[in-house]
Short mmCIF file of C-alpha atoms and ligand atoms in Angstrom, two decimals:
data_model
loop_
_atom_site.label_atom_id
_atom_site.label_comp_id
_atom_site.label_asym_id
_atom_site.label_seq_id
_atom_site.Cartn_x
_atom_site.Cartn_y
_atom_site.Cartn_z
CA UNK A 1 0.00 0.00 0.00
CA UNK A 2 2.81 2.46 1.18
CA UNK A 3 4.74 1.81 -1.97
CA UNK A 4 1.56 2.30 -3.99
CA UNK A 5 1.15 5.57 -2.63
CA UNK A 6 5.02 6.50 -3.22
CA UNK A 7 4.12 5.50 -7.30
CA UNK A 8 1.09 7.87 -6.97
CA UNK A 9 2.77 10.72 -6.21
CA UNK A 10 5.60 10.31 -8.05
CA UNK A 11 3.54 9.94 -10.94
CA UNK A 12 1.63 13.01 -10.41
CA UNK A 13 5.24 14.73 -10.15
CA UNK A 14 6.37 13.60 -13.07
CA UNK A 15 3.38 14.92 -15.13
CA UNK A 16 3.48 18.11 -13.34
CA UNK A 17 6.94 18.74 -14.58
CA UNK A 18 6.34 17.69 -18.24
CA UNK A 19 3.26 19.93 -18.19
CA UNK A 20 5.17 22.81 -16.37
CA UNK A 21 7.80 22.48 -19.11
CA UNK A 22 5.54 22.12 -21.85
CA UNK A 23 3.49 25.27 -20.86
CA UNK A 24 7.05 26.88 -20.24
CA UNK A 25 7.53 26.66 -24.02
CA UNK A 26 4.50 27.12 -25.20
CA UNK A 27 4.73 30.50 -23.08
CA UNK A 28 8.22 31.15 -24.86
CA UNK A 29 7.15 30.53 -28.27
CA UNK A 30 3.84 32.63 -27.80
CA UNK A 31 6.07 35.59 -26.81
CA UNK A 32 8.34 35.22 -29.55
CA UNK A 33 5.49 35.21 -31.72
CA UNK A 34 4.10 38.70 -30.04
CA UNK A 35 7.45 39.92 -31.17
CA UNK A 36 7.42 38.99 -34.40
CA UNK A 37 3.78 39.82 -34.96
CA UNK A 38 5.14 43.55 -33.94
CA UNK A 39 7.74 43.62 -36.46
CA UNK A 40 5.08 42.55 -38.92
CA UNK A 41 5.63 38.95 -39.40
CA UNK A 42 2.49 36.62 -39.37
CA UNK A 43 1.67 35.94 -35.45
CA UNK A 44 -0.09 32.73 -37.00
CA UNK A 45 2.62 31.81 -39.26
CA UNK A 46 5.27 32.13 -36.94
CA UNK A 47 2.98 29.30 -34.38
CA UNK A 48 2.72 26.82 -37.51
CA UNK A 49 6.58 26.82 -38.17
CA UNK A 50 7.14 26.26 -34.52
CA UNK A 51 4.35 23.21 -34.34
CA UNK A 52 6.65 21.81 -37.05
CA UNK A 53 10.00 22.09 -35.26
CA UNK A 54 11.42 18.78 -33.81
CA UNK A 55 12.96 18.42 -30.94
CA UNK A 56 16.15 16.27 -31.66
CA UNK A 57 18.92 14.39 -29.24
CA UNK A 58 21.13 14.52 -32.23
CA UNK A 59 21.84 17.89 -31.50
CA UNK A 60 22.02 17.74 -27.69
CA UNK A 61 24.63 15.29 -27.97
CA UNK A 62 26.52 17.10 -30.87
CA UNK A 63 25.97 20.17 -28.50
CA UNK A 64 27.71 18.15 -25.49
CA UNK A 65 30.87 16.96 -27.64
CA UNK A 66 32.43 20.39 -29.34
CA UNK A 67 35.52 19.52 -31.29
CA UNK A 68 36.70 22.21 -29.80
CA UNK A 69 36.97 20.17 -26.14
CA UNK A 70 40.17 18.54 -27.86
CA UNK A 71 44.06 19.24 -27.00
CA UNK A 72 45.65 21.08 -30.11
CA UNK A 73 47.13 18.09 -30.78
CA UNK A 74 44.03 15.86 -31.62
CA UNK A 75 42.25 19.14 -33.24
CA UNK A 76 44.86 20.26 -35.88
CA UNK A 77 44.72 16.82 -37.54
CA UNK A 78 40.81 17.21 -38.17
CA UNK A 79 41.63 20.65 -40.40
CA UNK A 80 45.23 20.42 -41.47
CA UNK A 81 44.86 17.94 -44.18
CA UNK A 82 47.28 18.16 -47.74
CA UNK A 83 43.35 17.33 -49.09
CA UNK A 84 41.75 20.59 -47.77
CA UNK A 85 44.58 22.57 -49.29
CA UNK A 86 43.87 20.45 -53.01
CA UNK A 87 40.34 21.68 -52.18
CA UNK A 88 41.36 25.05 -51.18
CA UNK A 89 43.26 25.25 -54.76
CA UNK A 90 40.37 23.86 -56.79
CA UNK A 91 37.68 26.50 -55.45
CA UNK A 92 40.39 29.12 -55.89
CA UNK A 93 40.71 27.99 -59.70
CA UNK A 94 36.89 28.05 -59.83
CA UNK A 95 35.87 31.67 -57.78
CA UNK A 96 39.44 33.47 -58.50
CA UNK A 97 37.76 37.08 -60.17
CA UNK A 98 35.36 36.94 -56.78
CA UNK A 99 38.44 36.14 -54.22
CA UNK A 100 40.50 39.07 -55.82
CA UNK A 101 37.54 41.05 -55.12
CA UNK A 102 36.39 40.37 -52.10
CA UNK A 103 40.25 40.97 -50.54
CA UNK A 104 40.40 44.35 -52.78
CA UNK A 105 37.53 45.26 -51.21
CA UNK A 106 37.35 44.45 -47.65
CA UNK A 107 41.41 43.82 -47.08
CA UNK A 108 41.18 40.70 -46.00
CA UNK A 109 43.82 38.03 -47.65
CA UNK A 110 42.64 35.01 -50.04
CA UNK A 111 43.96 32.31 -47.81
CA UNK A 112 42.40 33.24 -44.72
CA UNK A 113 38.86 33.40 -47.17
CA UNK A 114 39.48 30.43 -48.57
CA UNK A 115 40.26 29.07 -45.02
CA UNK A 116 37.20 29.86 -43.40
CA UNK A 117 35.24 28.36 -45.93
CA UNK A 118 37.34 25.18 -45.99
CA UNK A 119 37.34 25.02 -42.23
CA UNK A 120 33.85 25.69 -42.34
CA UNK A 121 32.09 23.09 -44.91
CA UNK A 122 35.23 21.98 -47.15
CA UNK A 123 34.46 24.43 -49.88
CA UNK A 124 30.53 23.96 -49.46
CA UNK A 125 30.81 20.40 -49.27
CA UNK A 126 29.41 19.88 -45.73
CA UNK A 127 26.89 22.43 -45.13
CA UNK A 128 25.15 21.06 -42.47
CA UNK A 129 22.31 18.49 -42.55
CA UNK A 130 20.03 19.63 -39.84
CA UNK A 131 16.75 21.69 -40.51
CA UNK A 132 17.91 24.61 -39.07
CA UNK A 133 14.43 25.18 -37.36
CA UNK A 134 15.06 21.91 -35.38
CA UNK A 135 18.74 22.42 -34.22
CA UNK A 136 17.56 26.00 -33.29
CA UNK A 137 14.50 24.98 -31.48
CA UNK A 138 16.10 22.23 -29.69
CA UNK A 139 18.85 24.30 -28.38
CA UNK A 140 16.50 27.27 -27.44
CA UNK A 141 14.05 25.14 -25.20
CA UNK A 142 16.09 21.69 -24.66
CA UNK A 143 19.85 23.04 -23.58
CA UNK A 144 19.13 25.82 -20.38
CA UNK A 145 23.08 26.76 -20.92
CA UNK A 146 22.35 28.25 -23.89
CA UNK A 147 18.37 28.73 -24.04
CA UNK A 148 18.80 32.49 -24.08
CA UNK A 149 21.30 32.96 -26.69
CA UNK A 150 18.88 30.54 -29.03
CA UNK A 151 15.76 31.70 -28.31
CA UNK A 152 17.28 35.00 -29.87
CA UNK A 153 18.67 33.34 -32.91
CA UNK A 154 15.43 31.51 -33.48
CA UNK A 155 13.59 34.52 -33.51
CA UNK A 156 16.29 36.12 -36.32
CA UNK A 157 15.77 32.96 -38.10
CA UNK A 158 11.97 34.08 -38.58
CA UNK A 159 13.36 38.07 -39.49
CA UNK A 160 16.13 36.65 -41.67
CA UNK A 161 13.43 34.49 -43.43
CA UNK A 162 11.15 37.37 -44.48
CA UNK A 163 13.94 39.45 -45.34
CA UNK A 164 15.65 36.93 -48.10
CA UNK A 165 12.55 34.96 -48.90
CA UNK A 166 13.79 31.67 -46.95
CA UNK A 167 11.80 28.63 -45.98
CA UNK A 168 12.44 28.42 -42.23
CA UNK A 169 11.12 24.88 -42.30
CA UNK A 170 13.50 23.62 -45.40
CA UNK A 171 16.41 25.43 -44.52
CA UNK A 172 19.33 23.11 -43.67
CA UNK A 173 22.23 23.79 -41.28
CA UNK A 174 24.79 22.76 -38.67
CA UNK A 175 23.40 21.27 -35.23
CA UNK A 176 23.86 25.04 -33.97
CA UNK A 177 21.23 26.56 -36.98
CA UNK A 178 24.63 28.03 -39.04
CA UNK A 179 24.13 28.35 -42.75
CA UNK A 180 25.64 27.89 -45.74
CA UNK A 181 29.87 28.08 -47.09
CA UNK A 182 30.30 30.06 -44.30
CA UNK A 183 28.39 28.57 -41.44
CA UNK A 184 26.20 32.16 -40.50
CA UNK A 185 23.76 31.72 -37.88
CA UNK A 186 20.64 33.53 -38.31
CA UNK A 187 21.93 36.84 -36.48
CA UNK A 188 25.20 36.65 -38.63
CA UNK A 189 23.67 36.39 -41.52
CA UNK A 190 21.20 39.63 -41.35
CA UNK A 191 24.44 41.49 -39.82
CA UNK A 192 27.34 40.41 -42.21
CA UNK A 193 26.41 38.89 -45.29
CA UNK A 194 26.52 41.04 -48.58
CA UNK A 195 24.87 41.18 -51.93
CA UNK A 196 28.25 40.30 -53.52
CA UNK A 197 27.02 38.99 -57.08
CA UNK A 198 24.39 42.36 -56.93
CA UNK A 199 21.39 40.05 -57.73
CA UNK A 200 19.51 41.53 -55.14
CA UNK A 201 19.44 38.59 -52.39
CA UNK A 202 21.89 37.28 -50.45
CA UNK A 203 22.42 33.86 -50.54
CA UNK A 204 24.80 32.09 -48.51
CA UNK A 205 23.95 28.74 -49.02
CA UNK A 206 23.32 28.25 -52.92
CA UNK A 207 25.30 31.40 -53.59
CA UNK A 208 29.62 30.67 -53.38
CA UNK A 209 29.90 34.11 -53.95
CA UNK A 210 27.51 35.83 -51.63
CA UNK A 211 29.38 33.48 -49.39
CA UNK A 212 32.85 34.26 -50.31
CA UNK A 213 31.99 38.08 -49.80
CA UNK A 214 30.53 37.56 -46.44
CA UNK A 215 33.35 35.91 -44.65
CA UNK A 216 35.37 39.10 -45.87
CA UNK A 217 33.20 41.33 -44.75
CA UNK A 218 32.40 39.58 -41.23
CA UNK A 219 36.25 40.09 -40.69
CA UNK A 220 36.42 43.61 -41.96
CA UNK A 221 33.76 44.20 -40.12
CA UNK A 222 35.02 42.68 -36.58
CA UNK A 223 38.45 44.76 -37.22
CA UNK A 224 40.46 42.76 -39.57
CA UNK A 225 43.67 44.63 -40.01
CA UNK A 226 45.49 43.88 -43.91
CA UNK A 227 48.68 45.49 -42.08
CA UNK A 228 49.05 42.97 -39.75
CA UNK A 229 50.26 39.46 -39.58
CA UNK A 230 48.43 36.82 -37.59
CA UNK A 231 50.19 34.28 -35.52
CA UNK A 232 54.37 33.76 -35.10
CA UNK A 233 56.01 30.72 -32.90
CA UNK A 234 57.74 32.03 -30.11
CA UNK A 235 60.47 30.42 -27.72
CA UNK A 236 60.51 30.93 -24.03
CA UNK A 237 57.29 31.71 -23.89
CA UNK A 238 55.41 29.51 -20.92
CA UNK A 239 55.63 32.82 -18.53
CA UNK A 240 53.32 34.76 -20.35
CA UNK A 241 50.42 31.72 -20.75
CA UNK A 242 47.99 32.22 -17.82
CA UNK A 243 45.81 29.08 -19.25
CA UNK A 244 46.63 26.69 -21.87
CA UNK A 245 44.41 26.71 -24.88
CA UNK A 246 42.59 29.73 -23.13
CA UNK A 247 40.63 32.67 -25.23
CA UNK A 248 42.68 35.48 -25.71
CA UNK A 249 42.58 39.46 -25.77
CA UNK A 250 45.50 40.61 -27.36
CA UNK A 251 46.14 43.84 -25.12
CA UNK A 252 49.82 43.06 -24.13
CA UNK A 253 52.93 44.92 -25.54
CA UNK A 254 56.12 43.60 -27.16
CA UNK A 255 57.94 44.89 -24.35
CA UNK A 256 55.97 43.39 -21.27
CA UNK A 257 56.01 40.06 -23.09
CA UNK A 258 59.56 40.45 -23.41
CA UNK A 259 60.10 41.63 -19.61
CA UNK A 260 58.43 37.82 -19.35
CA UNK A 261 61.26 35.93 -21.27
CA UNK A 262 59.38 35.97 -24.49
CA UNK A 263 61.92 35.74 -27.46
CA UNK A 264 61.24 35.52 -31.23
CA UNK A 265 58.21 38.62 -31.70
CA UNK A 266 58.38 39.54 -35.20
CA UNK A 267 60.36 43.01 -35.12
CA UNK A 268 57.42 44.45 -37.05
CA UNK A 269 54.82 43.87 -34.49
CA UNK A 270 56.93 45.99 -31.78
CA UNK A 271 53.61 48.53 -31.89
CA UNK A 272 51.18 46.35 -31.83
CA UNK A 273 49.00 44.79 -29.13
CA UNK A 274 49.76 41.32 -28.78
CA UNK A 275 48.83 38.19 -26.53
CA UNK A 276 50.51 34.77 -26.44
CA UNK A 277 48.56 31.56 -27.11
CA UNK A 278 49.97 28.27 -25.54
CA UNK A 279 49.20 25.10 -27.36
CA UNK A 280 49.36 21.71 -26.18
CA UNK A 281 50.96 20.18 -29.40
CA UNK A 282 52.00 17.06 -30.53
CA UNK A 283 55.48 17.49 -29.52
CA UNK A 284 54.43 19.37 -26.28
CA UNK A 285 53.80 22.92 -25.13
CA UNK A 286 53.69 25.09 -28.22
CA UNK A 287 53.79 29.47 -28.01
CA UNK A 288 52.16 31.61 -30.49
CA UNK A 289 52.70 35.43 -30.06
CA UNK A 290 49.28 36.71 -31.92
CA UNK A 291 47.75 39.80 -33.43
CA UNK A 292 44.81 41.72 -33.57
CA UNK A 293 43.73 39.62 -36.25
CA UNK A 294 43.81 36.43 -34.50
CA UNK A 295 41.23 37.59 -32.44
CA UNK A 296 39.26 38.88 -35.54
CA UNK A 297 39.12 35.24 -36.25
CA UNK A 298 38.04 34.63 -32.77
CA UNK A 299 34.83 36.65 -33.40
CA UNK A 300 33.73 34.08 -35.94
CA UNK A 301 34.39 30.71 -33.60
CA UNK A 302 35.86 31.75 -30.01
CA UNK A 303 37.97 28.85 -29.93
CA UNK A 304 41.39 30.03 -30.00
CA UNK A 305 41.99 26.04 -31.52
CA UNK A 306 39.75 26.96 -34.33
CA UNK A 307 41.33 30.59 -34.90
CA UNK A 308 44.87 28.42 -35.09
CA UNK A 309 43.61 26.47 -37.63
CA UNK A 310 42.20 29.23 -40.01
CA UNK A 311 45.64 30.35 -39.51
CA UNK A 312 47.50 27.82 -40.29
CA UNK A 313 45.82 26.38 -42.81
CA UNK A 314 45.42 29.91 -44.27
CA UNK A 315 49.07 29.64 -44.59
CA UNK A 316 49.91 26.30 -46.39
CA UNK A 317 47.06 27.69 -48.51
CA UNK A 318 49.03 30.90 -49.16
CA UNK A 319 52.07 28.44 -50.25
CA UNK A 320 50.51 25.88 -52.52
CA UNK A 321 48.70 28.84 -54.25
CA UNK A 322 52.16 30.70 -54.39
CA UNK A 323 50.39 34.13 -53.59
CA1 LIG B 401 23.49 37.75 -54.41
#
């Protein structure tokens, strides 16, 4: 009898929370939807989308398991590939007139374009296979770490949608809703990406050079500086590395990294403020003096593993092209 009771109740508990979280939502989506309606898009439209989004694990456990959780050492393999370069060369071949552009325009070098796009989807090849209204849904209402910071890009997915003439509901992307060569999330996309063909929409996701313009002007936009270099090894540099693998600022000068032991700053960045990244690399602690510009990079992905990358692979891109 007692342990019948104990099942009672926790039964009733159980449907109190699904219904609490349920209604939760519901409230949620019903406000986003007052939003919207306000900024003129269709209060009932907005509610059937939403009945439509799925709920998926896939993208909880994706969510969980960031490549970026590696040691430098198990991450540069993934990107640094002699294939991604080949790649890198082929869609160079194929979109040269736009890359000359794009870096005449916004400053920004061909490698680190080409790069981004190669870290990104390997030249457009993996774009992402999730309906962006499900990954964004999930995360906004299924992952309380992030719920705020999804709910808002869920309701730019709806603004972005008007604005280009997108199906929200056949839109495909990465398990965090990013679109296209580039990877864009919704907010992203309405802030950075450019008209670059002039056809009057911008498309980053059927469009490689909408895409290619984008990237360039996301970077010029975040500060990217054509005058300065990126990332330089340094010796002697373990002093100056609060955290291993940590984000950095890049608000140090040559001279107090120097008054720390540091040895082998490029003479031309003696004006410039600089951090140093330490890397746990495959033969051991690795030290990166970086620029401005490396944290540019950092705007687009704040993994300072991912901005090494770019940067690195920007550069064996640089070679093999012979720019
Ligand atoms: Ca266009």
């Amino acid at each position: 009898m007692k342990q019948r009771r104990a099942g009672i109740v926790l039964g009733t508990l159980l449907v109190a929370t699904t219904a609490s979280a349920t209604t939760a939502r519901d409230a949620s989506i019903a406000a986003m939807a007052d939003r919207l309606a306000a900024q003129g898009v269709d209060r009932g439209y907005v509610l059937d989308v939403m009945a439509q989004a799925k709920t998926l694990d896939s993208v909880l456990n994706a969510m969980r398991r960031p490549a970026e959780r590696k040691a430098w050492r198990d991450y540069r393999p993934i990107f640094l590939k002699p294939e991604r370069v080949t790649a890198a060369q082929r869609f160079y071949e194929t979109h040269r007139e736009t890359l000359v552009r794009a870096e005449a325009t916004y400053g920004v070098p061909i490698p680190v374009i080409l790069s981004i796009i190669g870290v990104e989807t390997y030249y457009g090849r993996n774009k992402g296979s999730f309906r962006v209204i499900d990954a964004l849904s999930t995360l906004a209402f299924d992952y309380p770490p992030r719920a705020e910071f999804f709910q808002r890009e869920l309701e730019q997915l709806f603004l972005l949608s008007r604005e280009e003439t997108l199906d929200p509901t056949s839109l495909k992307g990465s398990y965090a809703g990013a679109m296209g060569f580039g990877q864009f999330i919704p907010s992203s996309y309405r802030a950075y990406a450019v008209d670059f063909d002039r056809d009057g929409t911008r498309d980053l996701i059927g469009n490689p050079v909408d895409a290619i313009g984008s990237v360039a002007n996301y970077l010029a936009v975040h500060g990217w500086d054509a005058n300065y270099g990126i990332a330089a090894p340094v010796q002697n540099g373990a002093a100056a590395v609060e955290k291993m693998e940590a984000a950095v600022r890049v608000e140090r000068s040559k001279d107090s990294l120097v008054a720390l032991g540091v040895q082998g700053i490029p003479e031309a960045w003696s004006a410039l403020p600089l951090d140093v990244l330490g890397l746990q690399g495959a033969n051991g602690d690795e030290h990166w003096v970086v620029t401005k510009n490396f944290y540019v990079i950092t705007r687009y992905n704040r993994s300072p593993l991912y901005a090494m990358a770019v940067t690195q692979l920007a550069s064996e891109i640089n070679t093999a092209l012979g720019l």
